[in-house]
Amino acid sequence: MKFLSNIRISHIIAGILIIAAIIAGILIYNEPEHDKLPYNQFLQAVERGAVDKIYLSNSDRIKAEYKDGKTFITDNPRTENFKEFLLTQGIEVVEVKEKIQGGQVFSAIITLSLVGFFIFAINRNVSREKQGKAGKQLFNAILPENVNVKFDNVAGNEEAKESLQELVDFIKNPEKYTRYGARMPRGVILYGSPGTGKTLMAKAIAGEAGVPFIAVSGSDFVQVYVGVGAGRIRDLFRKARSYGKCVIFIDEIDALGKKRDAGLDGGGNDERDQTLNALLSEMSGFHENQGIVVIAATNRLDILDEALLRPGRFDRHIEIQLPDLKSRLKILKLHSKNKPLDDSVNLEKLAHQTVYFSGAKLESLLNEAAINAARRSSGSIQAKDIDKAFYTVIAGAEKKDRSTISEQDRKITAYHEAGHALVTKLAAPENRVTRITIIPSTKGSGGFSMNIPPDRMYHRKKEMESSIKIALAGRAAEELIFGEENITTGASNDLEKATEILINMIRRFGMNDKSGLLNYDVLYKNGFRQAQNDVLEECKNRMDELYSEVKNLIEQNMKVLVAIAENLLKYETLEEKDLNLIIQAYAEAV
Ligand code: ADP
Ligand code: ZN
């Protein structure tokens, strides 16, 4: 608010700086404006052989010089092989460092105008705030008729789609829900690895509901100057309200919603706090059931500020997973629809070869293959184009990328998860194993098995012990199959869970023969210091006993374990009915 008093003077300074910059710019750099050309027309021109020279830089645009001397600007596709592609077409490629060159004078001009612009931008924002008028629009909505994405365009993630269907219905018919007194969800967080289709999914929600889609990125709101980000948030919601119903999508929500005490700048990032608070207050300021929903995306749910996740804010969290075999095939089919595939291409085989690929990576694989085929002018995309693209995409992947997980690691994960599933079925048949998978989720290392224990108020001793056994079963299977020296760190969460349950049984619930009904916390408070060591001792003994029982159980059913693991390696995901079939087949054979 300090700025308010200075508006006049700083406006004048900003004006002078900008005018000076413009005049200097005109004097030094007076190349004419270039015509813009859509990228596909540019490609056609390349094919015709009409293009002579390309000026390539780091910017979003590239300049093309035609053989007849005309110049055009078109989009920079930023693909890895673009330069090579141009060269093979006999086009001269000139690499330009900066967008336009002009030496030091030019950088000075840029600096001057940037400073001027910033002063201007801040003032504009502050004064706009004061007058409550919408200024130039920062956010553009895609109107419903142009959204063009539906749930059908998102392959896999059926569970996520199912729960988002309800949201679509809410947006379409808020009145229906109001009548029943239901409150519309305001914020949904989609979380999962990069490229899994979170943006696509958000867009599909708008597409299904037939409302405008406004997409922004969290980083757009994190500015150097305090107050700018918050002002932009208010602009965003003002804009959204002007549409009535709509979907607001905030990508990289962590840029502004990271835990406040996290990181080196701990405790004091005013700008981010203000921006976050503005977001939260805008969200709680919605009229009930207005038909605006905010969908945010992040790669990691665990680093978000709790304030964001509270009820009435982003209280729905939906994981978007890496695609398994079936989904990969769907994605490949979806993205090859408009591409001339040769008969030599076997998409099913390709789906098998692309374990741990995200949807985005599969899409880029097919795109690279198409570029390869186009470069050869081969008429169709052949298996060798795909092979070549495969290595380009893998080589371009980050080092720690999941798609480089070794075959051995896959095997360990498969046995580990098979162990959990088998012991669940044997030790606690009342629990359901809804799904096992070896596709990693953001939550854990390997895959996971989902148990849904029946809801009960009291937990029985037998159930608690079964839970411990299920938790230990992953490690036990690893040890039995790969030997003691090859056990992995994959069981750390399991051990945490098992220890937690066991300690409670012994310390608080009187469920241990040796300690009987004594409560160890009370003993300790009353000066029986030895109690601490006793708990440790008893926990260790009991855990060892349970672990041996689990190992015996698995050993007696080794064939089933192997069968589950092998099926996991083959299909990656098993539904409950698949698992039951495998187990049944062996039960009958015995
Ligand atoms: P994220 O937002 O999770 O990083 P995007 O939505 O930006 O991922 O995905 C990038 C592109 O990858 C999409 O535009 C689409 O072409 C492709 N893609 C990713 N996941 C899928 C999917 N499940 N089905 C179809 N295409 C997908
Ligand atoms: Zn486990």
CSV table of N, CA and C and ligand atoms in Angstrom, one decimal, residues 416-417 420 490 494, ligand 2:
chain,number,residue,atom,x,y,z
A,416,HIS,N,7.3,-59.1,-3.7
A,416,HIS,CA,6.9,-58.4,-2.4
A,416,HIS,C,5.4,-58.2,-2.4
A,417,GLU,N,4.8,-57.7,-3.5
A,417,GLU,CA,3.4,-57.5,-3.5
A,417,GLU,C,2.6,-58.8,-3.4
A,420,HIS,N,2.2,-59.9,0.1
A,420,HIS,CA,1.1,-59.2,0.9
A,420,HIS,C,-0.2,-59.8,0.5
A,490,GLY,N,12.5,-51.8,0.4
A,490,GLY,CA,11.1,-51.7,0.0
A,490,GLY,C,10.1,-51.9,1.1
A,494,ASP,N,6.1,-50.9,5.6
A,494,ASP,CA,5.4,-52.0,6.2
A,494,ASP,C,5.9,-52.2,7.6
B,2,ZN,ZN,5.1,-53.7,1.2
